[in-house]
Coordinates of C-alpha atoms in Angstrom, one line a residue:
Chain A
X1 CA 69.5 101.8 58.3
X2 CA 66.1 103.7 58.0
X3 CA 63.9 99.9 58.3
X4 CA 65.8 99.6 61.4
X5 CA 65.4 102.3 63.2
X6 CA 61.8 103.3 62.5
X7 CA 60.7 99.8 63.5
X8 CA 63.4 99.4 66.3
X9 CA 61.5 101.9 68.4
X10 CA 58.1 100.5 68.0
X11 CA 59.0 96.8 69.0
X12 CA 60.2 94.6 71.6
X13 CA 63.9 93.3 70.5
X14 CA 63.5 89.4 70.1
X15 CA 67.2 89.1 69.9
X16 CA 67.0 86.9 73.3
X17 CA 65.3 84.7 71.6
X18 CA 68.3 83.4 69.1
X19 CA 67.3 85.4 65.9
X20 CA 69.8 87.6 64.5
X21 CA 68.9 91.5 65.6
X22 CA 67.5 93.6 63.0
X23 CA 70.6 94.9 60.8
X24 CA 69.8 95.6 57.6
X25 CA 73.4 97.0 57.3
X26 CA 74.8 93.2 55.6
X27 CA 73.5 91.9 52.7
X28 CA 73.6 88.2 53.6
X29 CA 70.5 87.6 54.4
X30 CA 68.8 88.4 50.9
X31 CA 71.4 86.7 49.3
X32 CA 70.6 83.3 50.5
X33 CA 67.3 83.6 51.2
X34 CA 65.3 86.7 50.4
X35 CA 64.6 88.3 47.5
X36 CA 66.7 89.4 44.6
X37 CA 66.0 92.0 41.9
X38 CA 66.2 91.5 38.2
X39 CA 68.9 93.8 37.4
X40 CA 68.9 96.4 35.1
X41 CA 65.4 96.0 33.8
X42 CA 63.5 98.7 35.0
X43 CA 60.4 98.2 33.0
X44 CA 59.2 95.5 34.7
X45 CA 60.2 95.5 38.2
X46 CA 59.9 91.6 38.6
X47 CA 61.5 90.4 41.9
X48 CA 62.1 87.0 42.0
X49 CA 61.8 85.0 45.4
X50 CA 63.0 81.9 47.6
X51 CA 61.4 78.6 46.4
X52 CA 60.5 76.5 49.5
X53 CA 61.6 73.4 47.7
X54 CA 62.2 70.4 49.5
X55 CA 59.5 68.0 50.3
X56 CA 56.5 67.8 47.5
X57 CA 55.5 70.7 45.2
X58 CA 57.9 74.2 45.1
X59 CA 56.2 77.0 46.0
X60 CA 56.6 80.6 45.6
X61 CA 56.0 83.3 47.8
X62 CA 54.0 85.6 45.9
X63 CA 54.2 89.9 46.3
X64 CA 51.4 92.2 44.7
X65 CA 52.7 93.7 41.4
X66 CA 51.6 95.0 38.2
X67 CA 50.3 98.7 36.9
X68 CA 49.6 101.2 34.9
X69 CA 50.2 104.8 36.2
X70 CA 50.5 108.4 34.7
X71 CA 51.1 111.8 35.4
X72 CA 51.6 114.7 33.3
X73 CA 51.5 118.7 33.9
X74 CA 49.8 121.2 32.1
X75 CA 48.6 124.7 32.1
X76 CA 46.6 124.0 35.1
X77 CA 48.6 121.5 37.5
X78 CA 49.2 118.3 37.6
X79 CA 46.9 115.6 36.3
X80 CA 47.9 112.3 38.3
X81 CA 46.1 108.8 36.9
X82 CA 46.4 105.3 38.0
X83 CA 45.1 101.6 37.6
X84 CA 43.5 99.7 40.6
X85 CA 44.9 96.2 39.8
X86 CA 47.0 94.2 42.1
X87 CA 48.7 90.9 40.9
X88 CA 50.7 88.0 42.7
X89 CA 52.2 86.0 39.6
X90 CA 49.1 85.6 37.5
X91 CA 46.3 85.6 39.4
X92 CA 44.3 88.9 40.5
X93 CA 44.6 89.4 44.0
X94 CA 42.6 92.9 43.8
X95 CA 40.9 95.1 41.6
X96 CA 40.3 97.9 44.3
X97 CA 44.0 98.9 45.0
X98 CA 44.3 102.2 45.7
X99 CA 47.8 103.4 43.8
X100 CA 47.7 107.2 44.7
X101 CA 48.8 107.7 48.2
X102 CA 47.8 110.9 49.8
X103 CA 51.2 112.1 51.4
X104 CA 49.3 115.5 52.6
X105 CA 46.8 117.7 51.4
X106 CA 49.2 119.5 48.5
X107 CA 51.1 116.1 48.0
X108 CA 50.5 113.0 46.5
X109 CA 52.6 109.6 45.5
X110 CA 51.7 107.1 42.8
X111 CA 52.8 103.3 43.2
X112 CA 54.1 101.0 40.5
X113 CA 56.0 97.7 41.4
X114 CA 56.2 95.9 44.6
X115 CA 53.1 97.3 46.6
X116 CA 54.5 96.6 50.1
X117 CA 56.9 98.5 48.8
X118 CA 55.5 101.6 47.4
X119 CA 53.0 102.1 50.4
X120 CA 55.7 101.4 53.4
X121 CA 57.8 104.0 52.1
X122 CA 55.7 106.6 50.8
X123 CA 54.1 106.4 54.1
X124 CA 57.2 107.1 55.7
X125 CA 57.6 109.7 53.6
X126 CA 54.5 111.2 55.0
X127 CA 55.7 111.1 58.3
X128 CA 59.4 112.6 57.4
X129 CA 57.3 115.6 55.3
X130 CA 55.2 116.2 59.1
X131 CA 58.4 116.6 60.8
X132 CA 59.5 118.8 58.0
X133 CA 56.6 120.8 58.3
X134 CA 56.9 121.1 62.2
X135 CA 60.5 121.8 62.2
X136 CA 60.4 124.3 59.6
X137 CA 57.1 126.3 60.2
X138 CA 56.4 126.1 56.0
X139 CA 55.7 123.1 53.8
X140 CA 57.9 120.9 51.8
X141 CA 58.8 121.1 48.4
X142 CA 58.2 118.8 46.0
X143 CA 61.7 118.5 45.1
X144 CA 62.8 118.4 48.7
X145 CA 60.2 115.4 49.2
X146 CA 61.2 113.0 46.7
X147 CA 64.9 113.9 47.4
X148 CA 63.5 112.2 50.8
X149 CA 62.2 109.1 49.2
X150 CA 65.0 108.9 47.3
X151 CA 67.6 108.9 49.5
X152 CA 65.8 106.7 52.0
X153 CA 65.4 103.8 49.2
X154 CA 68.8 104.5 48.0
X155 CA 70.2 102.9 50.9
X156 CA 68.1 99.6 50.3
X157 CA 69.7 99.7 46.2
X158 CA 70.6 96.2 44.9
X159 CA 68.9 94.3 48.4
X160 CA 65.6 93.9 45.9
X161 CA 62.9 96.8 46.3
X162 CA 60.6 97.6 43.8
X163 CA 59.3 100.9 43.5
X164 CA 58.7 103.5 41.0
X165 CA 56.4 106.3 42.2
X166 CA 55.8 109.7 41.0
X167 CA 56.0 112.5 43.3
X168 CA 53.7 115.3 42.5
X169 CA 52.7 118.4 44.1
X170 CA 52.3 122.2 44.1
X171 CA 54.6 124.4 45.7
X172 CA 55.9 127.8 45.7
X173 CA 57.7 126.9 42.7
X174 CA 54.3 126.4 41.2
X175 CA 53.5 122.8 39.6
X176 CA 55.9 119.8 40.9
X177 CA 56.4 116.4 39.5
X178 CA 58.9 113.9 39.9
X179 CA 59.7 110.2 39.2
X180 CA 61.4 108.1 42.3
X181 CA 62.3 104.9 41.6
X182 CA 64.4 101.9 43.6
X183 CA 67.5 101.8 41.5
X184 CA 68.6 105.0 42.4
X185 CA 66.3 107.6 40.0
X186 CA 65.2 111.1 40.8
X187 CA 64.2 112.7 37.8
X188 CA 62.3 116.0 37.3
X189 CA 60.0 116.1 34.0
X190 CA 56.3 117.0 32.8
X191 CA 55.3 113.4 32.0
X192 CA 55.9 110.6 33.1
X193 CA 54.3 107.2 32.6
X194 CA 55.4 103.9 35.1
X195 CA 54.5 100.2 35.0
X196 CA 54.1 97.7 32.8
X197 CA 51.4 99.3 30.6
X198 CA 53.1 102.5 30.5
X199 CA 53.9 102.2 26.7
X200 CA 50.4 102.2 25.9
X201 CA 49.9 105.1 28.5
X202 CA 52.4 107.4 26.7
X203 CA 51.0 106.9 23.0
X204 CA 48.0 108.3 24.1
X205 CA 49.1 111.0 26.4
X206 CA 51.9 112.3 24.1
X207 CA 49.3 112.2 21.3
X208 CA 47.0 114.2 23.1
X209 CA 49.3 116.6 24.7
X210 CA 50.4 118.0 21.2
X211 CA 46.9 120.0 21.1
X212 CA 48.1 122.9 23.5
X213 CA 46.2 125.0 26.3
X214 CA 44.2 121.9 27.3
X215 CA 41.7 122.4 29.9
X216 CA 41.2 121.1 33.2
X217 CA 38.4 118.5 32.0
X218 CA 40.1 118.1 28.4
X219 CA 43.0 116.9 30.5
X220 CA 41.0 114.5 33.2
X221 CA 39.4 113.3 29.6
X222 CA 43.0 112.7 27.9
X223 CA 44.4 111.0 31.5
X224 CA 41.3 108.7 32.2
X225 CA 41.7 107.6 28.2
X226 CA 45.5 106.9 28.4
X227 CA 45.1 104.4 31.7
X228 CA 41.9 102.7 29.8
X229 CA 44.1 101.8 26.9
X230 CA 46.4 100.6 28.7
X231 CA 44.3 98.2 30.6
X232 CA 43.2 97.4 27.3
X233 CA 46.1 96.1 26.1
X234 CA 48.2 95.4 29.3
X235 CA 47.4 91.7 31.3
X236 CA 48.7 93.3 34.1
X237 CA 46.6 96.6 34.6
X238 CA 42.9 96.8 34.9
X239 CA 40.2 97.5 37.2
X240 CA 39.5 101.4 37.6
X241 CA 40.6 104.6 36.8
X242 CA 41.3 106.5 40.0
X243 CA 42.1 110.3 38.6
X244 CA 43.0 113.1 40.4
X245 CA 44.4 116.8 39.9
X246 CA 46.7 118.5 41.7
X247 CA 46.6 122.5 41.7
X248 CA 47.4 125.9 43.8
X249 CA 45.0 125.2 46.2
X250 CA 45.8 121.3 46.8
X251 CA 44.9 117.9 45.3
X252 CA 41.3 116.7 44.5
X253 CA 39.8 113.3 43.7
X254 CA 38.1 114.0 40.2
X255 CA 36.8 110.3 39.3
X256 CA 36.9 106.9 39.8
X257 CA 35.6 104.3 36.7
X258 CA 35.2 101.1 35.9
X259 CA 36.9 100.2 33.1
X260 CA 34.0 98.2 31.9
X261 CA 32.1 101.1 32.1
X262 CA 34.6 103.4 30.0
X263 CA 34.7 100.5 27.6
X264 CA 30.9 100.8 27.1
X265 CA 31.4 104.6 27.0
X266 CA 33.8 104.9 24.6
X267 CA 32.1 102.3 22.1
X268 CA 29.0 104.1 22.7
X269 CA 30.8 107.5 21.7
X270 CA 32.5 105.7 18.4
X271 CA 29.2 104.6 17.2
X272 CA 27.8 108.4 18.0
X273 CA 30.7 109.3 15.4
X274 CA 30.5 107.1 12.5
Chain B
X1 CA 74.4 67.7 31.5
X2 CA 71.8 65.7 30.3
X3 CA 71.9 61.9 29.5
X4 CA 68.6 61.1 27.8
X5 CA 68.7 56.8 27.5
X6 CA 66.4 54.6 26.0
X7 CA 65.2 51.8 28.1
X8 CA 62.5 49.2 27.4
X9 CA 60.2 48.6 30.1
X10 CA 57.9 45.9 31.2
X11 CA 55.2 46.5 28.5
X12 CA 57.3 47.1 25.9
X13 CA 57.4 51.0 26.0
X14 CA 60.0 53.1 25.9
X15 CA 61.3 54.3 29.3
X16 CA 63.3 57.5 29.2
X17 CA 66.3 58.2 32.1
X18 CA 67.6 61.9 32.7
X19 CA 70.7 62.1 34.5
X20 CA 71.0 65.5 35.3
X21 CA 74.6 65.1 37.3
X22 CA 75.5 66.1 40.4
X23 CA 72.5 68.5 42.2
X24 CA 72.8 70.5 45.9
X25 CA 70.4 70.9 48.0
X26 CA 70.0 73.4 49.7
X27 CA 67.6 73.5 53.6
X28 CA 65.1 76.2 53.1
X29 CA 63.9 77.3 56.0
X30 CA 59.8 77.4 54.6
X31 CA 58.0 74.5 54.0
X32 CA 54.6 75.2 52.7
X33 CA 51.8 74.0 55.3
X34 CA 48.3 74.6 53.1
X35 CA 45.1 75.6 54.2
X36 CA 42.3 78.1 53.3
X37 CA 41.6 81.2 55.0
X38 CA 38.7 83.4 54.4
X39 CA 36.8 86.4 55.6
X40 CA 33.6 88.6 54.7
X41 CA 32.6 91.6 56.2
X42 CA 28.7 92.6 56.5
X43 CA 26.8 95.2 57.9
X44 CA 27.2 94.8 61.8
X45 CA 29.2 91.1 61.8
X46 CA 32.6 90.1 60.4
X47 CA 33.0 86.7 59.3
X48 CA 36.6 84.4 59.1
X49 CA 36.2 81.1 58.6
X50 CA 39.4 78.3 58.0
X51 CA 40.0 75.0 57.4
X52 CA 41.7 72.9 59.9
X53 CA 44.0 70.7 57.8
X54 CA 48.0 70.8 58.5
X55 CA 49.6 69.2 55.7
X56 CA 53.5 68.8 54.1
X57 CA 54.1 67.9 51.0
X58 CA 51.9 64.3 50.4
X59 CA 51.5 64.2 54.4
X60 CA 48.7 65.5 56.7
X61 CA 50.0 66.4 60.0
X62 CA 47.0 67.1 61.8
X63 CA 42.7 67.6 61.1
X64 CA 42.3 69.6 64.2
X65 CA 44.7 72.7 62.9
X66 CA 42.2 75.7 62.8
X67 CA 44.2 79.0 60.8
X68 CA 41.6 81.2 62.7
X69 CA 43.0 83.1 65.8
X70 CA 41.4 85.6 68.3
X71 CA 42.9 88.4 68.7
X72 CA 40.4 91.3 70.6
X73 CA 36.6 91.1 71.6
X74 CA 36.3 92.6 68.1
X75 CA 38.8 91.1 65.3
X76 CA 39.7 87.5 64.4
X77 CA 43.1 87.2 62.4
X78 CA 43.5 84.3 60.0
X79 CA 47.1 82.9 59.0
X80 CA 47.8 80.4 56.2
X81 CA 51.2 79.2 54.9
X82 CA 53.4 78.6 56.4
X83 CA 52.9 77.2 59.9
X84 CA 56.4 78.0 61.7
X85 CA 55.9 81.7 60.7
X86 CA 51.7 81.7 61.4
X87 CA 52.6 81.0 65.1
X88 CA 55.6 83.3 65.3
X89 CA 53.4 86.0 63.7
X90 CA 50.3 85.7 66.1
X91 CA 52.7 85.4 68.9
X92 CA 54.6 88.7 68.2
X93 CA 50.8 90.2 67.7
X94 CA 49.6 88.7 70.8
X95 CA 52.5 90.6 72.4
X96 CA 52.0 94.2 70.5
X97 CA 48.6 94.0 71.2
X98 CA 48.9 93.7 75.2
X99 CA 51.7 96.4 75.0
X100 CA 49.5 98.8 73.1
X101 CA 46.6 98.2 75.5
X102 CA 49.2 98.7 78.8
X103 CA 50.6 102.1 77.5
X104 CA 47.3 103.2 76.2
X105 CA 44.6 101.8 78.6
X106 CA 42.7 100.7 75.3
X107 CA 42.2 97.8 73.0
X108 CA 43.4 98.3 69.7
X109 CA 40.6 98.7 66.9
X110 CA 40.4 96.4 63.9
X111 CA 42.3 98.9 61.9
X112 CA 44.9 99.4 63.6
X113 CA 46.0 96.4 64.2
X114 CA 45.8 95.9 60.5
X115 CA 48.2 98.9 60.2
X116 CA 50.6 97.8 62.7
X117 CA 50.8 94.0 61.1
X118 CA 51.7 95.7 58.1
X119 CA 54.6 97.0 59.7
X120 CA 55.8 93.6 61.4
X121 CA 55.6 92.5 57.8
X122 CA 57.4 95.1 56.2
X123 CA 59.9 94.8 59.4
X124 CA 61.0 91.3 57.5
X125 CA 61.3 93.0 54.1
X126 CA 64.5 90.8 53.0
X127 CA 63.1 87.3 54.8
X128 CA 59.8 87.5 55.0
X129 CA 56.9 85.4 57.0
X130 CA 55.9 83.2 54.7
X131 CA 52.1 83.8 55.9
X132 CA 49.0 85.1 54.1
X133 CA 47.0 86.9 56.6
X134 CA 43.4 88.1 56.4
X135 CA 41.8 90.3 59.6
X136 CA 38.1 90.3 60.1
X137 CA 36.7 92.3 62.4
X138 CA 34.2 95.4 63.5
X139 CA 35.7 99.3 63.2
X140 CA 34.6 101.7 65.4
X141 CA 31.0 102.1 63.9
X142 CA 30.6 98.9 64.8
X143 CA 30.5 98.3 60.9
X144 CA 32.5 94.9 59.4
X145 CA 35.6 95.3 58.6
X146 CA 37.8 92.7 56.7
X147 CA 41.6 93.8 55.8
X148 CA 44.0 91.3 53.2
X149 CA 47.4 91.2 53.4
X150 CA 50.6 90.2 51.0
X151 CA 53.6 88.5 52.6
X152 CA 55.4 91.5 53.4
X153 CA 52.7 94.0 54.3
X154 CA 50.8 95.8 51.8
X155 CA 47.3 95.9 53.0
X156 CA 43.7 97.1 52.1
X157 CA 40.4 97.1 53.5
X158 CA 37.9 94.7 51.5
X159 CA 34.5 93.6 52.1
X160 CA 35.3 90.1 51.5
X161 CA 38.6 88.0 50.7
X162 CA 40.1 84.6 50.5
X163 CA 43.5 83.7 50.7
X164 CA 45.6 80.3 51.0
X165 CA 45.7 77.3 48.8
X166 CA 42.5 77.6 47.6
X167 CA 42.2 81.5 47.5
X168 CA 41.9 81.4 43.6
X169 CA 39.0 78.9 43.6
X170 CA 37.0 80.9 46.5
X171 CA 37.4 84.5 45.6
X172 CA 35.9 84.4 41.6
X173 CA 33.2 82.7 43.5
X174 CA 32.6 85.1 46.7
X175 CA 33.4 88.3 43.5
X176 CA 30.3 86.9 41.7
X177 CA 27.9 86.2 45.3
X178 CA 28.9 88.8 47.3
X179 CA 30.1 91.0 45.1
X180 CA 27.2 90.6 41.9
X181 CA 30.3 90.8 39.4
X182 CA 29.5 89.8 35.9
X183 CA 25.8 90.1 36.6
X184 CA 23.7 92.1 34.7
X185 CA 20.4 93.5 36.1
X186 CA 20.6 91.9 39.2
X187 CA 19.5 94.0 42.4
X188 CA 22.2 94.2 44.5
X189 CA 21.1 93.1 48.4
X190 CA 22.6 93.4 51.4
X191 CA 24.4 90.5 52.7
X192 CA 22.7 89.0 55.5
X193 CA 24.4 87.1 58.4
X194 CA 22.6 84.0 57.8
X195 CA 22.9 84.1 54.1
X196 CA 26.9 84.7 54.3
X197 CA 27.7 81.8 56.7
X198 CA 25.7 79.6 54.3
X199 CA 27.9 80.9 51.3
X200 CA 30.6 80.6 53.6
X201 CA 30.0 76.8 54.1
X202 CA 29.1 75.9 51.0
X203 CA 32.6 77.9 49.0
X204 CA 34.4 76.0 51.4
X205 CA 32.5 72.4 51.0
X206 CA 33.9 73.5 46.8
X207 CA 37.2 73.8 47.8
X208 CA 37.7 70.8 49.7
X209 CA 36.4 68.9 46.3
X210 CA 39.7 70.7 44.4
X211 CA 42.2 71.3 46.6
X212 CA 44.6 68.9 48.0
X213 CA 45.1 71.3 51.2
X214 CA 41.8 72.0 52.0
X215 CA 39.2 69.5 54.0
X216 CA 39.0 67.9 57.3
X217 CA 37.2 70.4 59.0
X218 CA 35.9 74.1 59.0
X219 CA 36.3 76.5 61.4
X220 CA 33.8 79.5 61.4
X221 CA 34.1 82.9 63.8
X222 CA 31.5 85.4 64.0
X223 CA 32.0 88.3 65.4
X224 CA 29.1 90.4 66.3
X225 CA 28.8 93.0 68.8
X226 CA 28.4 90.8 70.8
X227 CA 31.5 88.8 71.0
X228 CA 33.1 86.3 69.0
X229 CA 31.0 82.9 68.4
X230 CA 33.0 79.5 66.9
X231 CA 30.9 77.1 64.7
X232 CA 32.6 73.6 63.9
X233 CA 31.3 72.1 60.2
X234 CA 33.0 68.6 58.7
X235 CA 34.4 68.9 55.2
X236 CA 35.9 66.1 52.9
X237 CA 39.0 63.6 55.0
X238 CA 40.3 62.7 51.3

C-alpha cells in the first residue's frame, strides 16, 4: 500500500520488537481499534474514534476538522478561497490553518475534513507531480494530478480517511479544477464548494456568478464574500479568508482577512448604501 | 433492556436502579494519562513548559512525571496523553534523530523534526499514538519557533500553544496575553523572556485550580541560544 511504502523507506522496521509490521493491506486493525468513517454522508466528513474506556472518564481522541472552502473558474482562471479554522470536537484548536496547499507553482490543493489527512496526501502528491515532472521533461496536468490523489486514496476507501480537496490548476488545456474526495470521487466542474459551510458558500457564489464577464477583482470580491457568509452562519468555519487565483502564468496569493474585519467592512459598506 | 425500579432509600427518597443487562467489555489498549503541555515562542527563546502529574482515572501515579523532553541543543518536544505512546513516540524520535545526524553529519533543525513527526504520526493513520505533541524550539535564524500537532500528524507553526487536559483553559488565555485578541486599542509589544515565563507560571498556577490532571509540579525549558535551561516551580498537590 502507498502509506507503507513511502514510510517503509524512511524508517527503521520495529517489527523485532513484537508489533505487527506495517501492512495496511488488512483491515483488522481499524475495525477494532482505529477509526471508522460515517458512511455515506459526505457532507460532513465526521470520523468517529476508539473510546479509551475503562478506568474513570471515556475519552476521545480528537482529529482537526471543520471548513469552509470554494473554488470556481471564470473568464480569467481559477479563483480558489478557504477558511482558516481548525476544530477537534467543539473546541477551536486553530484559527491560522492554512487550507490551500501549494502543490507547485501552477498547482494548488484545498483541504476539507480530516486535516492530517488532506495535508499527508496532497503533500504526497507534490512529491509524485516532481517525479512527473522529472520523468517527463513537461508539467502535469491538472487532470493527470488529481487522477494521482485519487487513485492513491482510493486504495485507503472504507478504512476511514477524510478528505475532500479541490485540485486546481492551469495547464495547456487552459483553466483546471477538480474535486478529490476519500470515497472514491473525481469530478471535473467550474464550482465547487466543500465542507460543512459549503451551503452557505454556494448561495452566494451561484448568486453572483449569474452577472457574466466578471473581472479578476469582481471575482476575488464575490469569493472573499461567499467564505465570510459562511463563517457567518457555519460553527465550524471562521477565522480568515485566505484567497488566491490561479492563472496562465501560475498561482498568486491575493488576500488574507479577518473575518472580524470583513464583518466591520461589510456593515460599514451597508450603512454607506441605505 | 432497561429495568427502571423504584426503591426507597434511607431518607425516604426515591432510589432509582437501571439494569442495563448483560454488557462486554472490551481492553483498549489507551488509557488516558492527563497532563498539560505548553509552548510559546518569542523573539530569540522558545519556551515549553509541563506539568509533572501522571494520573489514571481517580489515581495519581506519580508527581515527578515531567511531559517535557529534550530532543537537540535547540528544540524541546512536549507529549501529553497517553503515557505508553509518549515514551514510544520520543523513543522512535530519539532514534530518527541520531540516524538523520549519522547520514547527514548534522543536527536536525526545529522544523524538520516537526515535519518528520508528522510523518511517524501519519505512519499510524488507522491506530494512532494517542499523544498530543507540541515542539518548541529556535529555526535557523535563530528565531522561536513553536509547532502543534493533532494525533495523527497535521501540523503548523504557531507562536504559542497549549495542549493536554487543560489545553482549553490555557489557550483563550495565552490568545488574549500573547496574542491581544479581543482587545481593542491596545499597542501590541513584543513578548519578552521574562514577561512570558511569568505568564507561563501564572496560566499554569490557573490550571491546576480547574483541572483534575494538572498540579504537582511545573516543569519549565528555555531554550535560548545558548542551550536549554530547566526551572522547577510547585503547583497545587490536590
Amino acid at each position: 500500500m502507498a502509506l507503507a511504502n513511502v514510510l517503509q523507506s524512511e524508517s527503521v522496521d520495529f517489527s523485532n520488537y513484537g508489533r505487527q509490521r506495517r501492512g495496511f493491506a488488512s483491515g483488522l486493525y481499524e475495525t477494532e481499534l482505529g477509526v471508522e468513517s460515517v458512511g455515506g454522508d459526505n457532507l460532513s466528513f465526521a470520523v468517529r474514534t476508539a473510546c479509551a474506556d475503562g478506568d474513570g472518564p471515556e475519552r476521545k481522541i480528537e482529529f482537526l476538522h471543520g471548513t469552509t472552502t470554494l473554488a470556481f473558474k471564470f473568464q480569467h482562471g481559477v479563483i480558489v478561497a478557504v477558511d482558516s479554522r481548525a476544530t477537534a470536537g467543539s473546541y477551536i484548536a486553530s484559527q491560522t490553518v492554512k487550507k490551500v496547499i501549494e502543490i507547485n507553482p501552477y498547482l494548488l490543493g484545498t483541504m476539507a475534513g480530516g486535516a492530517a489527512d488532506c495535508s499527508f496526501w496532497e503533500r504526497l502528491l507534490a512529491r509524485q507531480c516532481r517525479v512527473y515532472e522529472l520523468r517527463n521533461k513537461e508539467r502535469i496536468s491538472v487532470a493527470a494530478a488529481s487522477k494521482l490523489l485519487a487513485n492513491m486514496v482510493y486504495q485507503y476507501k472504507g478504512m476511514g480517511l477524510s478528505m475532500g480537496t479541490m485540485v486546481c490548476g492551469w495547464d495547456k488545456t487552459g483553466p483546471g479544477l477538480y474535486y478529490v474526495d476519500s470515497e472514491g470521487n473525481r469530478v471535473c466542474g467550474d464550482l465547487f464548494a466543500v465542507g460543512s459551510g459549503s451551503m452557505y458558500a454556494y448561495g452566494i457564489v451561484d448568486s453572483g456568478l449569474k452577472q457574466q464577464n466578471l473581472t479578476v477583482e469582481e471575482a476575488c470580491d464575490l469569493g472573499r464574500r461567499a467564505i465570510y457568509q459562511a463563517t457567518y452562519r457555519d460553527a465550524y468555519s471562521g477565522g480568515q479568508v485566505n484567497l488566491y487565483h490561479v492563472h496562465s502564468q501560475g498561482w498568486t496569493r491575493v488576500s488574507q482577512s479577518d473575518v472580524l474585519m470583513l464583518h466591520q467592512q461589510y456593515q460599514a459598506e451597508k450603512a454607506e448604501k441605505a | 433492556i432497561m429495568f427502571a425500579t423504584q426503591v426507597h432509600g434511607d431518607n425516604g427518597k426515591m432510589k432509582e436502579y437501571h439494569y442495563t443487562g448483560p454488557v462486554e467489555h472490551r481492553f483498549s489498549p489507551y488509557s488516558f494519562n492527563g497532563g498539560t503541555v505548553l509552548a510559546v515562542a518569542g523573539e530569540d527563546f522558545a519556551i515549553v513548559a509541563s506539568d509533572t502529574r501522571l494520573s489514571e482515572g481517580y489515581s495519581i501515579h506519580s508527581r515527578d512525571s515531567p511531559k517535557c523532553y529534550k530532543l537537540t541543543d535547540t528544540t524541546v518536544i512536549g507529549c501529553s496523553g497517553f503515557h505508553g505512546d509518549c515514551l514510544t513516540l520520543t523513543k522512535i524520535i530519539d532514534a530518527r534523530l541520531k540516524m538523520y545526524k549519522h547520514s547527514n553529519n548534522k543536527s536536525m533543525t526545529s522544523g524538520a523534526i516537526a515535519a518528520m513527526l508528522s510523518t511517524i504520526l501519519y505512519g499510524r493513520r488507522f491506530f494512532p499514538y494517542y499523544v498530543y505533541n507540541i515542539i518548541g524550539g529556535l529555526d535557523e535564524e535563530g528565531r522561536g519557533a513553536v509547532y502543534s500537532f493533532d494525533p495523527v500528524g497535521s501540523y503548523q507553526r504557531d507562536t504559542y500553544k497549549a495542549g493536554g487536559s487543560a489545553s482549553a483553559m490555557l489557550q483563550p488565555l495565552l490568545d488574549n496575553q500573547i496574542g491581544f485578541k479581543n482587545m481593542e486599542g491596545v499597542q501590541h509589544l513584543p513578548l519578552s523572556q521574562e514577561k512570558a515565563l511569568q505568564l507561563v507560571k501564572d496560566v499554569f498556577i490557573s490550571a491546576a485550580e480547574r483541572d483534575v490532571y494538572t498540579g504537582d509540579a511545573l516543569r519549565i525549558c528555555i531554550v535560548t541560544k545558548d542551550g536549554i535551561k530547566e526551572e522547577n516551580v510547585p503547583l497545587r498537590k490536590d
